[in-house]
Coordinates of C-alpha atoms and ligand atoms in Angstrom, one line a residue:
X937 CA 58.2 -171.8 135.8
X938 CA 57.2 -174.5 138.4
X939 CA 54.3 -176.1 136.6
X940 CA 54.9 -175.9 133.1
X941 CA 51.4 -176.9 131.8
X942 CA 48.5 -177.0 134.4
X943 CA 45.8 -177.2 131.6
X944 CA 47.3 -180.1 129.9
X945 CA 47.9 -181.7 133.0
X946 CA 44.3 -181.4 133.8
X947 CA 43.1 -182.4 130.4
X948 CA 41.4 -185.6 131.4
X949 CA 39.9 -184.4 134.6
X950 CA 36.4 -185.2 135.6
X951 CA 34.0 -182.2 135.2
X952 CA 33.4 -180.7 138.8
X953 CA 30.1 -179.8 140.4
X954 CA 30.8 -177.5 143.2
X955 CA 28.9 -175.1 145.5
X956 CA 31.3 -172.3 146.5
X957 CA 31.1 -168.8 147.8
X958 CA 33.0 -167.2 145.0
X959 CA 33.8 -168.2 141.2
X960 CA 36.8 -166.3 140.2
X961 CA 37.2 -166.2 136.3
X962 CA 40.7 -165.6 135.3
X963 CA 44.2 -166.3 136.8
X964 CA 45.9 -163.3 135.7
X965 CA 47.2 -160.6 137.8
X966 CA 43.7 -159.8 139.0
X967 CA 42.4 -163.3 139.5
X968 CA 45.5 -164.3 141.6
X969 CA 45.2 -161.4 144.0
X970 CA 41.4 -162.0 144.3
X971 CA 42.1 -165.6 145.3
X972 CA 44.8 -164.5 147.8
X973 CA 42.3 -162.2 149.4
X974 CA 39.3 -164.2 149.5
X975 CA 40.9 -167.2 150.8
X976 CA 42.1 -165.2 153.7
X977 CA 38.4 -164.4 154.3
X978 CA 37.8 -168.0 154.8
X979 CA 35.6 -168.1 151.6
X980 CA 35.3 -171.2 149.6
X981 CA 36.2 -170.5 146.0
X982 CA 37.0 -171.9 142.5
X983 CA 39.1 -170.0 139.9
X984 CA 38.6 -170.8 136.3
X985 CA 41.3 -170.0 133.8
X986 CA 41.2 -170.6 129.9
X987 CA 44.9 -170.7 129.6
X988 CA 47.1 -173.7 130.6
X989 CA 49.1 -171.5 133.3
X990 CA 48.6 -168.3 135.3
X991 CA 49.6 -164.8 134.0
X992 CA 46.6 -163.5 131.9
X993 CA 47.9 -161.0 129.5
X994 CA 51.4 -162.0 130.3
X995 CA 50.6 -165.8 129.5
X996 CA 48.9 -165.0 126.1
X997 CA 50.9 -162.2 124.9
X998 CA 54.3 -163.8 124.2
X999 CA 54.9 -162.5 120.7
X1000 CA 58.6 -161.6 120.1
X1001 CA 59.2 -158.0 121.5
X1002 CA 56.3 -158.0 123.9
X1003 CA 57.4 -155.8 126.9
X1004 CA 55.5 -153.5 129.4
X1005 CA 55.5 -149.9 129.0
X1006 CA 55.1 -149.1 132.7
X1007 CA 58.4 -148.8 134.9
X1008 CA 59.1 -152.3 136.3
X1009 CA 59.3 -151.4 140.0
X1010 CA 55.9 -149.8 139.7
X1011 CA 54.3 -152.6 137.7
X1012 CA 54.4 -155.0 140.7
X1013 CA 52.0 -156.2 143.4
X1014 CA 52.1 -154.0 146.6
X1015 CA 50.5 -156.4 148.9
X1016 CA 53.5 -158.5 149.8
X1017 CA 56.1 -156.1 151.3
X1018 CA 58.7 -158.9 151.5
X1019 CA 58.4 -159.9 147.8
X1020 CA 59.0 -156.1 147.0
X1021 CA 62.4 -156.2 148.8
X1022 CA 63.4 -159.6 147.6
X1023 CA 62.3 -159.4 143.8
X1024 CA 64.5 -157.8 141.3
X1025 CA 63.6 -156.9 137.8
X1026 CA 66.6 -156.6 135.4
X1027 CA 65.3 -153.8 133.3
X1028 CA 63.7 -150.6 133.8
X1029 CA 60.6 -151.8 131.8
X1030 CA 60.2 -155.5 131.7
X1031 CA 60.0 -157.9 128.7
X1032 CA 57.0 -160.5 128.8
X1033 CA 59.2 -163.5 130.0
X1034 CA 60.2 -161.4 133.2
X1035 CA 56.7 -160.5 134.1
X1036 CA 55.4 -164.1 133.5
X1037 CA 58.2 -165.3 135.6
X1038 CA 57.2 -162.7 138.5
X1039 CA 53.6 -163.8 138.2
X1040 CA 54.4 -167.5 138.3
X1041 CA 56.5 -166.9 141.5
X1042 CA 53.7 -164.9 143.1
X1043 CA 51.3 -167.9 142.4
X1044 CA 54.0 -170.4 143.8
X1045 CA 54.8 -168.3 146.8
X1046 CA 51.1 -167.9 147.9
X1047 CA 50.3 -171.3 146.7
X1048 CA 47.4 -170.0 144.4
X1049 CA 47.4 -172.4 141.6
X1050 CA 45.6 -175.1 143.6
X1051 CA 42.3 -173.0 143.5
X1052 CA 42.2 -173.0 139.8
X1053 CA 41.1 -175.3 137.1
X1054 CA 43.1 -174.5 134.0
X1055 CA 42.5 -175.0 130.4
X1056 CA 38.9 -174.3 131.0
X1057 CA 36.8 -171.6 129.7
X1058 CA 33.6 -170.2 131.3
X1059 CA 30.7 -170.6 128.7
X1060 CA 27.9 -169.1 130.7
X1061 CA 27.0 -167.3 134.2
X1062 CA 23.4 -167.4 134.8
X1063 CA 21.7 -165.5 137.9
X1064 CA 19.1 -167.6 139.7
X1065 CA 16.6 -165.0 141.0
X1066 CA 15.1 -167.2 143.6
X1067 CA 18.3 -168.7 145.1
X1068 CA 20.3 -165.3 144.7
X1069 CA 23.1 -167.4 143.3
X1070 CA 25.2 -167.7 140.2
X1071 CA 25.2 -170.8 138.1
X1072 CA 28.6 -171.0 136.2
X1073 CA 29.3 -173.3 133.3
X1074 CA 32.5 -174.2 131.6
X1075 CA 33.5 -175.9 128.2
X1076 CA 34.5 -178.8 130.2
X1077 CA 31.2 -179.5 131.5
X1078 CA 31.8 -178.1 135.0
X1079 CA 29.0 -176.6 137.0
X1080 CA 29.5 -174.2 139.9
X1081 CA 27.0 -172.6 142.0
X1082 CA 28.3 -169.4 143.7
X1083 CA 27.2 -166.5 145.8
X1084 CA 29.5 -164.1 144.1
X1085 CA 31.1 -164.1 140.7
X1086 CA 34.0 -162.1 140.2
X1087 CA 35.2 -161.5 136.5
X1088 CA 38.9 -161.0 136.6
X1089 CA 38.7 -161.5 132.8
X1090 CA 41.0 -158.6 131.8
X1091 CA 40.4 -155.8 129.4
X1092 CA 42.3 -156.7 126.5
X1093 CA 41.9 -160.5 126.4
X1094 CA 39.3 -161.1 123.5
X1095 CA 41.3 -161.1 120.4
X1096 CA 40.0 -159.3 117.3
X1097 CA 40.3 -161.2 114.0
X1098 CA 38.9 -158.7 111.5
X1099 CA 36.1 -159.9 109.0
X1100 CA 38.2 -160.2 106.1
X1101 CA 36.8 -162.2 103.2
X1102 CA 38.9 -165.5 102.6
X1103 CA 40.3 -165.4 106.1
X1104 CA 39.6 -169.2 106.6
X1105 CA 41.2 -170.0 103.2
X1106 CA 44.8 -169.2 104.2
X1107 CA 47.0 -172.3 103.9
X1108 CA 50.0 -170.9 105.7
X1109 CA 50.5 -170.4 109.5
X1110 CA 48.0 -167.7 110.8
X1111 CA 48.7 -166.4 114.4
X1112 CA 47.3 -163.5 116.5
X1113 CA 49.8 -161.7 118.7
X1114 CA 47.6 -162.0 121.6
X1115 CA 47.3 -165.7 121.2
X1116 CA 51.0 -166.4 120.4
X1117 CA 51.8 -170.1 120.8
X1118 CA 54.2 -171.1 123.7
X1119 CA 56.3 -173.1 121.3
X1120 CA 56.8 -170.0 119.2
X1121 CA 56.3 -169.6 115.5
X1122 CA 59.1 -170.6 113.1
X1123 CA 59.8 -167.6 110.9
X1124 CA 63.3 -168.7 109.5
X1125 CA 63.2 -168.4 105.7
X1126 CA 59.7 -167.4 105.7
X1127 CA 57.8 -164.7 103.9
X1128 CA 55.9 -163.1 106.8
X1129 CA 53.0 -160.6 106.5
X1130 CA 51.6 -158.7 109.6
X1131 CA 48.3 -156.8 109.7
X1132 CA 48.2 -154.0 112.3
X1133 CA 50.6 -151.4 113.7
X1134 CA 49.2 -150.6 117.2
X1135 CA 51.4 -151.4 120.1
X1136 CA 51.5 -155.3 119.4
X1137 CA 52.5 -154.6 115.9
X1138 CA 55.0 -152.1 116.5
X1139 CA 56.7 -154.0 119.4
X1140 CA 56.9 -157.2 117.1
X1141 CA 57.8 -155.9 113.7
X1142 CA 61.6 -155.3 114.5
X1143 CA 61.7 -158.8 115.7
X1144 CA 59.8 -160.4 112.9
X1145 CA 62.0 -158.6 110.3
X1146 CA 65.2 -159.9 112.0
X1147 CA 63.9 -163.4 111.9
X1148 CA 62.1 -163.7 108.6
X1149 CA 63.3 -163.9 105.1
X1150 CA 60.9 -161.1 104.3
X1151 CA 58.4 -159.0 106.1
X1152 CA 55.4 -157.3 104.7
X1153 CA 53.5 -154.8 106.7
X1154 CA 49.9 -153.9 106.1
X1155 CA 49.4 -150.6 107.9
X1156 CA 45.9 -148.9 107.8
X1157 CA 46.7 -146.2 110.3
X1158 CA 50.3 -145.0 111.2
X1159 CA 50.6 -144.6 115.1
X1160 CA 52.4 -142.0 117.4
X1161 CA 55.3 -143.8 119.0
X1162 CA 58.1 -142.9 121.4
X1163 CA 61.5 -144.6 122.0
X1164 CA 61.2 -146.9 125.1
X1165 CA 63.6 -146.0 127.8
X1166 CA 64.8 -149.4 128.5
X1167 CA 68.0 -149.9 130.4
X1168 CA 69.5 -152.3 132.9
X1169 CA 68.0 -151.4 136.4
X1170 CA 70.5 -149.3 138.2
X1171 CA 71.0 -150.9 141.5
X1172 CA 71.3 -147.6 143.3
X1173 CA 67.9 -146.4 142.1
X1174 CA 66.6 -150.0 142.9
X1175 CA 67.7 -149.5 146.4
X1176 CA 66.1 -146.1 146.8
X1177 CA 62.7 -147.4 145.5
X1178 CA 62.8 -150.5 147.9
X1179 CA 63.6 -148.0 150.8
X1180 CA 60.6 -145.9 149.8
X1181 CA 58.3 -148.5 148.6
X1182 CA 55.4 -147.3 151.0
X1183 CA 55.7 -143.8 149.7
X1184 CA 55.8 -145.0 146.1
X1185 CA 52.8 -147.0 146.7
X1186 CA 50.9 -144.0 148.1
X1187 CA 52.0 -141.9 145.5
X1188 CA 50.8 -144.3 142.7
X1189 CA 47.3 -144.5 144.4
X1190 CA 46.6 -140.8 144.5
X1191 CA 48.1 -140.2 141.2
X1192 CA 46.5 -139.7 137.7
X1193 CA 47.5 -143.0 136.1
X1194 CA 48.8 -145.5 139.0
X1195 CA 52.3 -144.3 138.5
X1196 CA 54.5 -142.6 141.3
X1197 CA 56.8 -140.4 139.3
X1198 CA 59.1 -141.1 142.4
X1199 CA 62.5 -139.3 142.0
X1200 CA 65.6 -139.0 144.2
X1201 CA 69.0 -137.4 143.8
X1202 CA 71.4 -139.8 142.4
X1203 CA 75.2 -139.9 143.1
X1204 CA 75.9 -137.3 140.3
X1205 CA 73.8 -134.9 142.1
X1206 CA 71.1 -135.1 139.4
X1207 CA 67.4 -135.7 140.1
X1208 CA 66.6 -139.2 138.9
X1209 CA 63.2 -140.7 138.2
X1210 CA 61.2 -143.5 136.5
X1211 CA 61.4 -141.6 133.2
X1212 CA 57.8 -142.3 132.4
X1213 CA 56.1 -139.3 130.6
X1214 CA 54.5 -141.0 127.8
X1215 CA 50.9 -141.4 129.1
X1216 CA 51.0 -138.9 132.0
X1217 CA 49.9 -135.9 130.3
X1218 CA 46.2 -136.4 129.6
X1219 CA 45.7 -132.6 130.3
X1220 CA 48.6 -131.5 128.4
X1221 CA 47.5 -133.4 125.4
X1222 CA 44.3 -131.7 125.6
X1223 CA 45.8 -128.3 124.7
X1224 CA 45.4 -128.2 120.9
X1225 CA 48.5 -126.1 120.3
X1226 CA 50.6 -128.2 122.4
X1227 CA 49.2 -131.2 120.9
X1228 CA 50.3 -129.8 117.3
X1229 CA 53.7 -129.3 118.4
X1230 CA 53.9 -132.9 119.6
X1231 CA 52.6 -134.0 116.4
X1232 CA 55.4 -132.1 114.7
X1233 CA 58.0 -133.5 117.1
X1234 CA 56.8 -136.9 116.0
X1235 CA 57.0 -136.2 112.3
X1236 CA 60.6 -134.8 112.7
X1237 CA 61.5 -138.0 114.8
X1238 CA 60.2 -140.4 112.0
X1239 CA 62.0 -138.4 109.3
X1240 CA 65.3 -138.5 111.2
X1241 CA 65.2 -142.2 111.4
X1242 CA 63.6 -143.6 108.2
X1243 CA 65.8 -143.1 105.1
X1244 CA 63.1 -143.2 102.4
X1245 CA 61.0 -139.8 102.6
X1246 CA 58.0 -141.6 101.1
X1247 CA 58.0 -144.4 103.6
X1248 CA 58.5 -141.9 106.4
X1249 CA 55.6 -139.8 105.3
X1250 CA 53.4 -143.0 105.2
X1251 CA 54.5 -143.7 108.9
X1252 CA 53.6 -140.1 110.2
X1253 CA 50.0 -139.8 111.5
X1254 CA 48.4 -136.7 110.3
X1255 CA 44.6 -137.0 110.9
X1256 CA 44.2 -137.5 114.6
X1257 CA 45.8 -135.9 117.7
X1258 CA 48.4 -137.5 120.0
X1259 CA 46.7 -139.3 122.7
X1260 CA 43.7 -140.2 120.9
X1261 CA 45.0 -143.8 120.4
X1262 CA 47.2 -145.4 123.2
X1263 CA 50.9 -143.8 122.7
X1264 CA 53.1 -146.7 121.6
X1265 CA 56.4 -147.3 123.0
X1266 CA 59.0 -148.7 120.6
X1267 CA 62.5 -150.2 120.2
X1268 CA 64.0 -149.9 116.7
X1269 CA 60.6 -149.7 115.2
X1270 CA 61.4 -146.9 112.5
X1271 CA 64.7 -148.2 111.6
X1272 CA 63.2 -151.4 110.6
X1273 CA 61.8 -149.7 107.5
X1274 CA 65.4 -149.1 106.4
X1275 CA 66.0 -152.8 105.9
X1276 CA 66.1 -154.5 102.4
X1277 CA 63.8 -157.4 103.7
X1278 CA 60.9 -155.0 104.7
X1279 CA 58.0 -153.8 102.7
X1280 CA 55.4 -151.3 103.9
X1281 CA 51.9 -151.6 102.3
X1282 CA 50.1 -148.2 103.2
X1283 CA 46.5 -149.5 103.1
X1284 CA 45.3 -145.9 102.8
X1285 CA 46.4 -146.2 99.1
X1286 CA 44.2 -149.2 98.6
X1287 CA 42.9 -151.6 101.5
X1288 CA 42.9 -155.1 102.0
X1289 CA 40.2 -157.1 99.8
X1290 CA 40.7 -160.6 100.6
X1291 CA 42.8 -163.1 102.2
X1292 CA 43.6 -165.8 99.7
X1293 CA 45.2 -169.4 100.3
X1294 CA 48.6 -167.9 99.7
X1295 CA 48.4 -164.3 100.9
X1296 CA 46.8 -161.2 101.1
X1297 CA 45.1 -159.3 98.1
X1298 CA 44.9 -155.5 98.2
X1299 CA 43.6 -152.8 95.9
X1300 CA 47.3 -152.1 95.3
X1301 CA 48.1 -155.9 94.3
X1302 CA 48.8 -159.3 95.9
X1303 CA 51.4 -160.1 98.4
X1304 CA 52.3 -163.8 98.9
X1305 CA 53.2 -164.9 102.4
X1306 CA 53.8 -168.1 104.4
X1307 CA 53.0 -166.9 107.9
X1308 CA 50.3 -164.1 108.4
X1309 CA 50.4 -162.3 111.8
X1310 CA 47.3 -160.6 113.0
X1311 CA 48.4 -157.8 115.2
X1312 CA 44.8 -156.5 115.1
X1313 CA 44.0 -155.9 118.6
X1314 CA 41.0 -156.8 120.9
X1315 CA 37.5 -156.4 121.5
X1316 CA 38.5 -154.2 124.3
X1317 CA 36.9 -153.9 127.8
X1318 CA 33.6 -155.5 126.9
X1319 CA 34.6 -158.5 124.7
X1320 CA 36.0 -160.5 127.6
X1321 CA 32.4 -160.3 129.2
X1322 CA 30.0 -160.2 126.3
X1323 CA 31.7 -163.3 124.6
X1324 CA 30.4 -165.2 127.7
X1325 CA 26.7 -166.0 128.0
X1326 CA 26.1 -164.0 131.1
X1327 CA 22.5 -163.7 132.2
X1328 CA 21.3 -161.5 135.0
X1329 CA 17.9 -160.9 136.7
X1330 CA 15.0 -162.1 134.5
X1331 CA 17.2 -163.8 132.1
X1332 CA 18.5 -160.5 130.6
X1333 CA 22.1 -161.0 129.0
X1334 CA 24.7 -158.6 129.5
X1335 CA 25.6 -158.6 125.7
X1336 CA 22.0 -157.2 125.2
X1337 CA 22.1 -154.8 127.9
X1338 CA 25.5 -153.3 126.7
X1339 CA 24.5 -153.4 122.9
X1340 CA 24.4 -149.6 123.2
X1341 CA 27.6 -149.3 125.1
X1342 CA 28.8 -150.7 128.5
X1343 CA 27.0 -149.6 131.5
X1344 CA 28.5 -150.4 135.1
X1345 CA 28.4 -148.1 138.2
X1346 CA 31.9 -147.4 139.0
X1347 CA 32.8 -149.9 136.5
X1348 CA 32.2 -152.6 139.1
X1349 CA 28.8 -153.7 139.2
X1350 CA 26.2 -153.6 136.2
X1351 CA 22.5 -153.2 137.3
X1352 CA 20.5 -156.3 137.1
X1353 CA 23.6 -158.5 137.5
X1354 CA 23.7 -158.6 141.3
X1355 CA 26.8 -160.1 143.1
X1356 CA 28.7 -160.1 140.0
X1357 CA 31.8 -157.8 140.2
X1358 CA 33.8 -156.6 137.1
X1359 CA 37.5 -156.1 138.0
X1360 CA 38.8 -153.1 135.9
X1361 CA 35.4 -153.0 134.2
X1362 CA 34.4 -150.3 131.6
X1363 CA 33.8 -147.0 133.5
X1364 CA 37.0 -147.4 135.7
X1365 CA 40.4 -146.2 135.1
X1366 CA 41.4 -149.7 134.1
X1367 CA 43.5 -149.4 130.7
X1368 CA 44.3 -145.7 131.4
X1369 CA 46.2 -146.7 134.4
X1370 CA 49.1 -148.9 135.7
X1371 CA 46.8 -152.0 135.7
X1372 CA 48.2 -153.5 138.8
X1373 CA 47.3 -150.5 141.0
X1374 CA 43.9 -150.5 139.7
X1375 CA 43.4 -154.4 139.9
X1376 CA 44.5 -154.1 143.6
X1377 CA 42.1 -151.3 144.3
X1378 CA 39.1 -153.0 142.8
X1379 CA 40.0 -156.6 144.5
X1380 CA 40.4 -154.7 147.8
X1381 CA 36.9 -153.0 147.3
X1382 CA 35.3 -156.3 146.6
X1383 CA 37.1 -158.0 149.5
X1384 CA 35.7 -155.4 151.8
X1385 CA 32.2 -155.5 150.3
X1386 CA 31.9 -159.2 150.7
X1387 CA 33.3 -158.9 154.3
X1388 CA 30.6 -156.2 154.8
X1389 CA 27.8 -158.3 153.2
X1390 CA 28.7 -161.4 155.4
X1391 CA 28.9 -159.3 158.6
X1392 CA 25.3 -157.9 157.9
X1393 CA 24.0 -160.9 156.5
X1394 CA 23.2 -159.3 153.0
X1395 CA 22.1 -161.4 150.4
X1396 CA 23.0 -159.1 147.1
X1397 CA 24.6 -156.3 146.1
X1398 CA 23.3 -154.4 142.8
X1399 CA 23.1 -150.8 141.6
X1400 CA 20.3 -148.6 140.2
X1401 CA 19.7 -147.5 136.8
X1402 CA 20.0 -143.9 138.2
X1403 CA 23.4 -144.6 139.9
X1404 CA 24.5 -146.2 136.6
X1405 CA 23.4 -143.5 134.4
X1406 CA 25.0 -140.7 136.5
X1407 CA 28.2 -142.4 136.5
X1408 CA 28.2 -142.9 132.8
X1409 CA 27.4 -139.3 132.4
X1410 CA 30.3 -138.4 134.8
X1411 CA 32.7 -140.8 132.8
X1412 CA 31.5 -139.2 129.5
X1413 CA 31.9 -135.6 130.8
X1414 CA 35.5 -135.9 132.1
X1415 CA 36.4 -137.4 128.6
X1416 CA 35.0 -134.4 126.6
X1417 CA 37.7 -132.2 125.4
X1418 CA 40.4 -134.7 125.6
X1419 CA 42.0 -136.3 122.6
X1420 CA 40.4 -139.6 123.3
X1421 CA 37.2 -138.4 122.3
X1422 CA 38.0 -136.1 119.4
X1423 CA 35.9 -136.3 116.4
X1424 CA 38.8 -137.6 114.2
X1425 CA 39.7 -140.1 116.8
X1426 CA 39.1 -144.0 116.1
X1427 CA 40.5 -146.0 118.8
X1428 CA 39.6 -149.2 120.6
X1429 CA 38.8 -147.0 123.7
X1430 CA 35.8 -146.0 121.9
X1431 CA 35.0 -149.6 120.4
X1432 CA 35.9 -148.0 116.9
X1433 CA 38.0 -150.9 116.0
X1434 CA 35.2 -153.6 116.1
X1435 CA 32.6 -153.6 113.3
X1436 CA 29.0 -152.8 114.6
X1437 CA 30.4 -151.8 118.1
X1438 CA 28.6 -148.9 119.6
X1439 CA 30.9 -145.9 119.7
X1440 CA 31.3 -145.1 123.5
X1441 CA 34.4 -143.9 125.4
X1442 CA 34.9 -146.8 127.9
X1443 CA 37.6 -146.0 130.4
X1444 CA 37.4 -143.4 133.2
X1445 CA 39.8 -140.5 132.4
X1446 CA 39.3 -138.9 135.6
X1447 CA 42.4 -140.2 137.4
X1448 CA 43.3 -143.1 139.6
X1449 CA 43.4 -141.0 142.8
X1450 CA 40.1 -139.2 142.2
X1451 CA 38.5 -142.7 141.3
X1452 CA 39.7 -144.2 144.5
X1453 CA 38.4 -141.2 146.6
X1454 CA 35.0 -141.6 145.0
X1455 CA 35.0 -145.5 145.6
X1456 CA 35.9 -144.6 149.4
X1457 CA 33.1 -142.0 149.7
X1458 CA 30.7 -144.2 148.1
X1459 CA 31.5 -146.9 151.0
X1460 CA 31.5 -144.1 153.6
X1461 CA 28.1 -143.1 152.4
X1462 CA 26.8 -146.6 153.2
X1463 CA 27.3 -147.9 149.5
X1464 CA 25.7 -144.9 147.9
X1465 CA 24.3 -146.0 144.6
X1466 CA 24.4 -149.6 145.3
X1467 CA 21.5 -151.7 146.4
X1468 CA 22.2 -154.0 149.2
X1469 CA 19.2 -156.2 149.8
X1470 CA 17.8 -159.5 151.3
X1471 CA 19.2 -161.6 154.1
X1472 CA 21.3 -164.8 153.8
Ligands
N01_2468 O1 45.9 -153.5 119.1 P1 45.4 -152.1 118.6 P2 47.2 -153.9 119.8 N1 42.6 -154.3 108.4 O2 44.0 -152.2 118.4 C1 44.9 -152.7 112.9 C2 47.9 -152.9 125.0 N2 49.3 -153.2 124.7 O3 47.2 -155.2 120.1 O4 44.4 -148.2 113.9 C3 44.0 -153.5 108.5 O5 46.0 -151.0 119.2 C4 44.5 -151.4 113.4 O6 44.4 -150.3 112.5 P3 43.5 -149.1 112.7 C5 47.8 -151.4 124.8 O7 46.9 -150.9 125.5 C6 50.3 -152.8 125.4 O8 48.5 -153.3 119.0 O9 42.3 -149.5 113.5 N3 44.4 -153.3 109.7 C7 45.7 -151.2 114.3 O10 46.9 -150.7 113.6 C8 47.3 -151.3 123.4 O11 46.8 -150.1 123.0 C9 51.6 -152.8 125.1 O12 43.1 -148.4 111.5 C10 43.6 -153.6 110.9 C11 46.0 -152.6 114.8 O13 45.3 -153.5 113.8 C12 46.4 -152.5 123.4 O14 47.1 -153.5 124.2 C13 51.9 -153.9 124.0 C14 42.3 -154.1 110.7 C15 45.6 -153.0 116.1 O15 46.2 -152.1 117.1 C16 46.1 -153.1 122.0 O16 47.3 -152.9 121.2 C17 50.9 -154.5 123.4 C18 41.9 -154.4 109.5 N4 40.9 -155.0 109.2 C19 49.5 -154.2 123.7 N5 41.8 -154.3 111.8 C20 52.7 -152.4 125.8 O17 53.6 -151.8 125.3 C21 42.6 -153.8 112.8 N6 43.7 -153.3 112.3 C22 52.4 -152.3 127.3

């Protein structure tokens, strides 16, 4: 990595007061691409990043075992065709350090860091109705005035610490997988506890078990998990992809989840592909009979890998369909339960009652631990936005507006918050897609929109209640009948993981291709559903 710690390097910097065209919040994959595109328009800009470095998700989530479950060659930017040819990912599905390295390389290659302040968190963004401008403030005392505010804040970036009594009394090390320290966590000879068995828990558990003296796993709900098809990158296949990258990108953009499914005939005469079926079958998963047989397949898989039948039973989901929660991709997860130094606490037999200075108290007894890992997920999709004091027209807060569930036309603009763009916001394919494909599409949309507004001297872009409402109805409609919204389903897609959060299915399940077409049509129809007003 070229600059190891921008944030700490900027620790003593003087607060800024800047008047710019655009403020971009976040230096993840979205924020970096936004800076790249907007700078090419000649816009003045300031990027603001809470972390010490670029990377977003891949900066914060550095827990052992963290890995992407989208094929590497597809989980990459498409805008730099030379980079596509030059860059090589060593594995079919990249581990976090490789992706972080890639994102840092992009930042260096396009000289993007210099537009950002690091180690700086946006605390408020307030729209000035008279001036049609956003006033953005940070925890470092910066004040920015901007015409457009682009929230590249990520969908899974607001960590969830559950409200467990006594959580603040724990005297050992407490760490969230989504805030894993850069220097790592010393687990040698330690009794480690982990709460949560979603993707982060399932990925990290084998590594924690291997490093710790003892690992206690607190599982509230077992998850469906499939073995990850991770192998070293086949140079022949990589060459094929590189020759066909434009076709691969086209296929991604018109696909259901932003993954091309590109195949070619290998030297053995067999068709080879990217081997990614795990998330692709929304419609197949909606067939109850097929879903039942998949559930049986999972049960058999777990029983074949876990020695103790009682533990195997505890690891098999029985009360919700496959596809309700995000399908997890695992390596050696189930075998970990065959280790002598691992204990599974099935919280369905008695839940967590408290955290004490020395461990976790459950209805089944007390478990002493030295390190407590929270793999308890995120206040997904809305949390990264509602945790900022965002106030739109008339001083209305976004948090209040979204108290009954998020509303944003196309997941891009929320009525009453003009000139604020949400990258991969609720109501867009976002977390149900290859994020880089969706990010590029949104940033391109915003770039084109700003270009259009400048060309026409338009002051503001907003949307209407009606447009927002009918989009919300459509998002809801396409989710009905899928396992995502099954009555037995409790997932973060529905906000069910956060106490008091209104249960609304947030992402758009209609598909990346269909969504892109809709956005293109909206623009062709003169920004149908948006309100372009005033003159600058
Ligand atoms: O979070 P989660 P995550 N007491 O919300 C449990 C992406 N991602 O960080 O199911 C006890 O899925 C909770 O239990 P329950 C991916 O999109 C991708 O793992 O609510 N347990 C659950 O087991 C993923 O879906 C990768 O009953 C409590 C766990 O904590 C998303 O990020 C890797 C609890 C939270 O699981 C989030 O995944 C990692 C409590 N009070 C993440 N509160 C890839 O592979 C919560 N839990 C690409």
